[in-house]
């Protein structure tokens, strides 16, 4: 009799232990899944300000800068992110965005007119190499505007979209308002110096984040060199274009990552500017820097920031 009681107690105890163990395993499985599902329902924060910076801008040579993690839009570092600056050729990011949205067929042919070539040459703009009267595809002009920062490409796209650069600037400002770029006002399609042509690094980060959602833009932005499609006898083998980012002479490898693409810009008033996309520890980040001096310019800044992203 006593032996039977002991056996029953052992069985009950084993059953209780099995129930407890099962409950524990179920908790370990269900709770994380529940948290994951809950987090998935929360709206991801966009490019907003934060007081708790995870990366300090100490030693950064640019006067204004912002570092954003793309996955959730968290600002990891900012330095005078809302100060008005001249965006220089970072302007061409908006130019290409509007061109790609306006022409559903990227192979649409557009003529580069003589007036555009003369105007850009007179203003000392950087050029991709097109000749007056040459035919070019819209997609090729987008490569020309972003990679070698061709002024003739940007203005040609502006005229093709809106009829004139002035009308195109109005569209740029409409798009900026749509994207919440409240501190931005565009005057031209190139970023050539103009008193009222202003933005902030926070606004430019919003623009780049939006632009990279377009796979065509992302492909152009992350391309090192590109040969255009020949449409006229001027360049029978196509026009070779090289990215000012990839061919800057700087090492684009970062600690635990690399710079995937970028758009540079330089004027006397704006200093050296860079809007870049990088991958570190498998996550993508946006870095916009403006106002870097000639010595220790924009790519030195990029390495300084990304090397200090916490593991």
CSV table of C-alpha atoms in Angstrom, one decimal:
chain,number,residue,atom,x,y,z
A,1,UNK,CA,0.0,0.0,0.0
A,2,UNK,CA,2.7,2.4,1.0
A,3,UNK,CA,4.7,1.6,-2.2
A,4,UNK,CA,1.6,2.4,-4.3
A,5,UNK,CA,1.2,5.8,-2.6
A,6,UNK,CA,4.9,6.6,-3.3
A,7,UNK,CA,4.4,5.6,-7.0
A,8,UNK,CA,1.4,7.8,-7.3
A,9,UNK,CA,3.2,10.8,-5.8
A,10,UNK,CA,6.1,10.3,-8.2
A,11,UNK,CA,3.7,10.2,-11.1
A,12,UNK,CA,1.9,13.3,-10.0
A,13,UNK,CA,5.2,15.1,-9.4
A,14,UNK,CA,6.4,14.1,-12.9
A,15,UNK,CA,3.2,15.3,-14.4
A,16,UNK,CA,3.5,18.6,-12.7
A,17,UNK,CA,7.1,19.0,-13.8
A,18,UNK,CA,6.2,18.1,-17.4
A,19,UNK,CA,3.3,20.7,-17.3
A,20,UNK,CA,5.7,23.3,-15.9
A,21,UNK,CA,8.4,22.5,-18.5
A,22,UNK,CA,5.8,22.6,-21.3
A,23,UNK,CA,4.5,26.0,-20.1
A,24,UNK,CA,8.1,27.3,-20.0
A,25,UNK,CA,8.9,26.2,-23.5
A,26,UNK,CA,5.6,27.6,-24.8
A,27,UNK,CA,6.4,31.0,-23.1
A,28,UNK,CA,9.9,31.0,-24.6
A,29,UNK,CA,8.4,30.4,-28.1
A,30,UNK,CA,5.3,32.6,-28.0
A,31,UNK,CA,6.5,35.7,-26.2
A,32,UNK,CA,9.2,36.6,-28.7
A,33,UNK,CA,6.9,36.0,-31.6
A,34,UNK,CA,4.3,38.2,-30.0
A,35,UNK,CA,6.7,41.0,-29.4
A,36,UNK,CA,7.9,40.7,-33.0
A,37,UNK,CA,4.4,40.9,-34.3
A,38,UNK,CA,3.6,43.8,-32.1
A,39,UNK,CA,6.6,45.7,-33.2
A,40,UNK,CA,5.7,45.1,-36.8
A,41,UNK,CA,2.4,46.9,-36.2
A,42,UNK,CA,4.1,50.0,-34.9
A,43,UNK,CA,4.7,52.8,-37.4
A,44,UNK,CA,8.4,53.1,-38.2
A,45,UNK,CA,9.7,56.6,-37.2
A,46,UNK,CA,10.9,58.6,-40.2
A,47,UNK,CA,13.7,61.1,-40.4
A,48,UNK,CA,13.1,63.0,-37.2
A,49,UNK,CA,15.3,64.8,-34.6
A,50,UNK,CA,16.5,63.1,-31.5
A,51,UNK,CA,18.3,64.5,-28.5
A,52,UNK,CA,20.1,61.3,-27.6
A,53,UNK,CA,22.7,61.0,-30.3
A,54,UNK,CA,24.3,57.6,-30.6
A,55,UNK,CA,27.3,58.9,-32.6
A,56,UNK,CA,29.0,62.1,-31.6
A,57,UNK,CA,30.1,64.5,-34.3
A,58,UNK,CA,33.4,65.3,-32.5
A,59,UNK,CA,36.2,65.9,-35.0
A,60,UNK,CA,33.8,66.2,-38.0
A,61,UNK,CA,35.1,68.8,-40.4
A,62,UNK,CA,31.8,69.5,-42.1
A,63,UNK,CA,29.8,72.4,-40.7
A,64,UNK,CA,26.5,70.5,-41.1
A,65,UNK,CA,25.9,66.8,-41.0
A,66,UNK,CA,23.3,64.1,-40.4
A,67,UNK,CA,23.5,60.3,-40.1
A,68,UNK,CA,20.3,58.2,-40.4
A,69,UNK,CA,19.7,54.5,-40.1
A,70,UNK,CA,17.4,53.6,-43.0
A,71,UNK,CA,15.7,50.7,-41.3
A,72,UNK,CA,13.8,52.8,-38.9
A,73,UNK,CA,14.7,56.4,-39.8
A,74,UNK,CA,16.5,57.0,-36.5
A,75,UNK,CA,18.9,59.9,-36.5
A,76,UNK,CA,22.2,58.6,-35.0
A,77,UNK,CA,24.1,61.9,-35.4
A,78,UNK,CA,23.3,65.4,-36.3
A,79,UNK,CA,25.3,68.6,-36.4
A,80,UNK,CA,23.5,71.8,-37.3
A,81,UNK,CA,21.1,69.6,-39.2
A,82,UNK,CA,18.5,72.4,-39.5
A,83,UNK,CA,20.8,75.2,-40.5
A,84,UNK,CA,20.3,76.7,-44.0
A,85,UNK,CA,23.0,75.7,-46.4
A,86,UNK,CA,23.7,75.8,-50.1
A,87,UNK,CA,23.2,72.3,-51.4
A,88,UNK,CA,25.4,72.6,-54.5
A,89,UNK,CA,25.1,69.6,-56.8
A,90,UNK,CA,23.2,67.5,-54.2
A,91,UNK,CA,20.4,69.4,-55.9
A,92,UNK,CA,20.6,67.0,-58.9
A,93,UNK,CA,19.2,64.2,-56.7
A,94,UNK,CA,15.8,66.1,-56.9
A,95,UNK,CA,16.4,66.7,-60.6
A,96,UNK,CA,16.8,63.0,-61.3
A,97,UNK,CA,13.9,62.0,-59.1
A,98,UNK,CA,11.5,64.2,-61.0
A,99,UNK,CA,12.9,63.1,-64.4
A,100,UNK,CA,12.4,59.4,-63.5
A,101,UNK,CA,8.9,60.1,-62.3
A,102,UNK,CA,8.0,62.1,-65.3
A,103,UNK,CA,9.2,59.7,-68.0
A,104,UNK,CA,7.9,56.1,-67.6
A,105,UNK,CA,10.1,55.1,-70.5
A,106,UNK,CA,13.8,55.6,-69.6
A,107,UNK,CA,14.9,55.2,-73.2
A,108,UNK,CA,12.9,58.3,-74.3
A,109,UNK,CA,15.2,60.4,-76.5
A,110,UNK,CA,15.9,64.1,-75.7
A,111,UNK,CA,18.0,66.6,-77.6
A,112,UNK,CA,20.7,68.5,-75.7
A,113,UNK,CA,20.3,72.0,-77.1
A,114,UNK,CA,23.1,74.6,-77.9
A,115,UNK,CA,21.7,77.1,-75.4
A,116,UNK,CA,22.1,74.7,-72.5
A,117,UNK,CA,25.7,73.8,-73.5
A,118,UNK,CA,26.6,77.5,-73.8
A,119,UNK,CA,24.9,78.5,-70.5
A,120,UNK,CA,26.6,75.7,-68.5
A,121,UNK,CA,30.0,76.4,-70.1
A,122,UNK,CA,29.7,80.1,-69.3
A,123,UNK,CA,28.9,79.4,-65.7
A,124,UNK,CA,31.7,76.9,-65.3
A,125,UNK,CA,29.4,74.0,-64.5
A,126,UNK,CA,30.8,70.5,-64.4
A,127,UNK,CA,29.9,68.6,-67.6
A,128,UNK,CA,29.2,65.0,-68.6
A,129,UNK,CA,30.5,65.6,-72.1
A,130,UNK,CA,27.4,65.9,-74.3
A,131,UNK,CA,27.6,68.1,-77.4
A,132,UNK,CA,25.1,70.6,-78.7
A,133,UNK,CA,22.4,69.0,-80.8
A,134,UNK,CA,23.2,65.5,-79.5
A,135,UNK,CA,20.4,63.1,-78.8
A,136,UNK,CA,20.5,61.3,-75.4
A,137,UNK,CA,18.1,58.9,-73.6
A,138,UNK,CA,16.5,60.1,-70.4
A,139,UNK,CA,18.2,57.4,-68.4
A,140,UNK,CA,21.6,58.3,-69.8
A,141,UNK,CA,21.0,61.9,-68.8
A,142,UNK,CA,20.2,60.8,-65.3
A,143,UNK,CA,23.5,58.9,-65.1
A,144,UNK,CA,25.2,62.0,-66.5
A,145,UNK,CA,23.6,64.2,-63.9
A,146,UNK,CA,24.5,61.9,-60.9
A,147,UNK,CA,27.8,60.3,-61.8
A,148,UNK,CA,30.0,63.1,-63.3
A,149,UNK,CA,27.5,65.7,-62.1
A,150,UNK,CA,26.9,67.0,-65.6
A,151,UNK,CA,25.2,70.4,-65.6
A,152,UNK,CA,24.1,70.0,-69.2
A,153,UNK,CA,22.3,66.7,-68.3
A,154,UNK,CA,20.4,68.3,-65.4
A,155,UNK,CA,19.2,71.3,-67.4
A,156,UNK,CA,18.3,69.2,-70.4
A,157,UNK,CA,16.2,67.0,-68.1
A,158,UNK,CA,14.6,70.0,-66.6
A,159,UNK,CA,13.6,71.4,-70.0
A,160,UNK,CA,12.3,68.0,-71.1
A,161,UNK,CA,10.1,67.7,-68.0
A,162,UNK,CA,8.7,71.3,-67.6
A,163,UNK,CA,9.7,73.2,-70.7
A,164,UNK,CA,12.1,75.5,-68.9
A,165,UNK,CA,14.4,75.4,-65.9
A,166,UNK,CA,12.3,78.0,-64.1
A,167,UNK,CA,9.1,76.0,-64.5
A,168,UNK,CA,11.1,72.9,-63.4
A,169,UNK,CA,12.2,74.6,-60.3
A,170,UNK,CA,8.6,75.2,-59.4
A,171,UNK,CA,8.0,71.5,-59.7
A,172,UNK,CA,11.1,70.8,-57.5
A,173,UNK,CA,9.6,73.0,-54.8
A,174,UNK,CA,6.2,71.3,-55.0
A,175,UNK,CA,8.0,67.9,-54.6
A,176,UNK,CA,10.0,69.3,-51.7
A,177,UNK,CA,6.8,70.3,-49.9
A,178,UNK,CA,5.3,66.9,-50.6
A,179,UNK,CA,8.3,65.2,-48.9
A,180,UNK,CA,8.2,67.5,-45.9
A,181,UNK,CA,11.4,69.4,-46.9
A,182,UNK,CA,10.1,72.5,-45.1
A,183,UNK,CA,13.4,74.4,-45.1
A,184,UNK,CA,14.2,73.9,-48.8
A,185,UNK,CA,13.8,76.2,-51.7
A,186,UNK,CA,15.1,75.4,-55.2
A,187,UNK,CA,15.9,78.0,-57.9
A,188,UNK,CA,17.6,75.8,-60.5
A,189,UNK,CA,18.2,72.2,-61.5
A,190,UNK,CA,21.9,72.1,-61.1
A,191,UNK,CA,22.8,73.6,-57.7
A,192,UNK,CA,24.8,76.4,-59.2
A,193,UNK,CA,25.1,79.2,-56.7
A,194,UNK,CA,21.9,81.3,-56.1
A,195,UNK,CA,21.1,83.2,-53.0
A,196,UNK,CA,17.6,81.7,-52.5
A,197,UNK,CA,18.7,78.2,-53.5
A,198,UNK,CA,18.9,76.7,-50.0
A,199,UNK,CA,18.2,73.5,-48.0
A,200,UNK,CA,19.3,71.7,-44.8
A,201,UNK,CA,21.1,68.4,-44.3
A,202,UNK,CA,17.9,67.0,-42.7
A,203,UNK,CA,15.8,67.9,-45.7
A,204,UNK,CA,18.4,66.4,-48.1
A,205,UNK,CA,18.4,63.2,-46.1
A,206,UNK,CA,14.6,63.0,-46.5
A,207,UNK,CA,15.1,63.5,-50.2
A,208,UNK,CA,17.8,60.8,-50.5
A,209,UNK,CA,15.7,58.4,-48.5
A,210,UNK,CA,12.8,58.9,-50.8
A,211,UNK,CA,14.9,58.8,-54.0
A,212,UNK,CA,16.4,55.4,-53.0
A,213,UNK,CA,13.0,53.8,-52.9
A,214,UNK,CA,13.1,53.9,-56.7
A,215,UNK,CA,15.2,50.9,-57.9
A,216,UNK,CA,16.3,52.8,-61.0
A,217,UNK,CA,17.5,55.7,-59.0
A,218,UNK,CA,19.3,53.3,-56.6
A,219,UNK,CA,21.0,51.5,-59.4
A,220,UNK,CA,22.3,54.8,-60.9
A,221,UNK,CA,23.3,56.1,-57.5
A,222,UNK,CA,25.4,53.0,-56.7
A,223,UNK,CA,27.0,52.7,-60.1
A,224,UNK,CA,30.8,53.5,-60.4
A,225,UNK,CA,31.0,54.0,-64.2
A,226,UNK,CA,28.5,53.8,-67.1
A,227,UNK,CA,28.7,54.0,-70.9
A,228,UNK,CA,25.7,55.7,-72.5
A,229,UNK,CA,23.8,54.3,-75.5
A,230,UNK,CA,25.0,56.0,-78.8
A,231,UNK,CA,22.1,57.8,-80.5
A,232,UNK,CA,24.1,60.3,-82.7
A,233,UNK,CA,27.5,60.2,-84.4
A,234,UNK,CA,29.2,62.4,-81.8
A,235,UNK,CA,29.9,59.4,-79.5
A,236,UNK,CA,29.5,56.2,-81.7
A,237,UNK,CA,30.8,54.1,-78.8
A,238,UNK,CA,28.7,55.8,-76.2
A,239,UNK,CA,29.8,58.4,-73.6
A,240,UNK,CA,31.8,57.0,-70.7
A,241,UNK,CA,30.7,58.5,-67.3
A,242,UNK,CA,32.5,58.0,-64.0
A,243,UNK,CA,31.1,58.7,-60.6
A,244,UNK,CA,32.8,61.5,-58.7
A,245,UNK,CA,32.2,59.4,-55.6
A,246,UNK,CA,33.8,56.2,-56.7
A,247,UNK,CA,36.6,57.9,-58.6
A,248,UNK,CA,37.5,60.4,-55.8
A,249,UNK,CA,40.7,58.6,-55.1
A,250,UNK,CA,39.5,57.7,-51.6
A,251,UNK,CA,39.1,54.2,-50.1
A,252,UNK,CA,35.3,53.5,-49.9
A,253,UNK,CA,35.8,50.5,-47.6
A,254,UNK,CA,34.6,51.3,-44.0
A,255,UNK,CA,35.2,49.4,-40.8
A,256,UNK,CA,32.7,46.6,-40.9
A,257,UNK,CA,31.1,47.9,-44.1
A,258,UNK,CA,31.5,50.1,-47.3
A,259,UNK,CA,30.1,53.1,-49.0
A,260,UNK,CA,27.6,51.9,-51.7
A,261,UNK,CA,27.1,55.1,-53.5
A,262,UNK,CA,27.0,58.8,-53.3
A,263,UNK,CA,26.5,62.2,-54.8
A,264,UNK,CA,29.1,64.9,-54.3
A,265,UNK,CA,28.8,68.7,-54.7
A,266,UNK,CA,31.2,71.6,-54.4
A,267,UNK,CA,30.9,75.4,-54.7
A,268,UNK,CA,32.9,78.1,-53.0
A,269,UNK,CA,29.8,79.0,-50.9
A,270,UNK,CA,28.7,75.5,-50.1
A,271,UNK,CA,32.1,73.9,-49.5
A,272,UNK,CA,32.5,70.1,-50.1
A,273,UNK,CA,29.2,68.3,-49.9
A,274,UNK,CA,28.3,64.6,-49.9
A,275,UNK,CA,25.1,62.6,-49.8
A,276,UNK,CA,26.0,59.0,-49.4
A,277,UNK,CA,24.6,55.5,-48.8
A,278,UNK,CA,26.6,53.0,-46.8
A,279,UNK,CA,26.2,49.5,-45.4
A,280,UNK,CA,27.7,48.7,-42.0
A,281,UNK,CA,27.1,45.5,-40.1
A,282,UNK,CA,24.5,44.6,-42.7
A,283,UNK,CA,22.4,47.7,-42.2
A,284,UNK,CA,22.1,50.7,-44.5
A,285,UNK,CA,22.8,54.2,-43.4
A,286,UNK,CA,22.5,57.7,-45.0
A,287,UNK,CA,25.1,60.3,-44.4
A,288,UNK,CA,24.7,63.9,-45.6
A,289,UNK,CA,27.6,66.3,-45.0
A,290,UNK,CA,27.9,69.9,-46.1
A,291,UNK,CA,30.6,72.6,-45.7
A,292,UNK,CA,33.7,70.5,-45.5
A,293,UNK,CA,36.9,72.4,-46.2
A,294,UNK,CA,39.3,71.5,-49.0
A,295,UNK,CA,41.7,69.6,-46.6
A,296,UNK,CA,40.1,66.5,-45.0
A,297,UNK,CA,37.0,66.9,-47.1
A,298,UNK,CA,33.8,64.9,-47.4
A,299,UNK,CA,35.1,61.3,-47.7
A,300,UNK,CA,37.3,61.7,-44.6
A,301,UNK,CA,34.1,62.7,-42.8
A,302,UNK,CA,32.3,59.6,-44.1
A,303,UNK,CA,35.0,57.3,-42.7
A,304,UNK,CA,35.1,59.1,-39.4
A,305,UNK,CA,31.4,58.7,-38.8
A,306,UNK,CA,30.9,55.2,-40.0
A,307,UNK,CA,33.9,53.8,-38.2
A,308,UNK,CA,32.3,54.9,-35.0
A,309,UNK,CA,28.9,53.3,-35.4
A,310,UNK,CA,28.5,51.0,-32.3
A,311,UNK,CA,28.9,47.3,-32.9
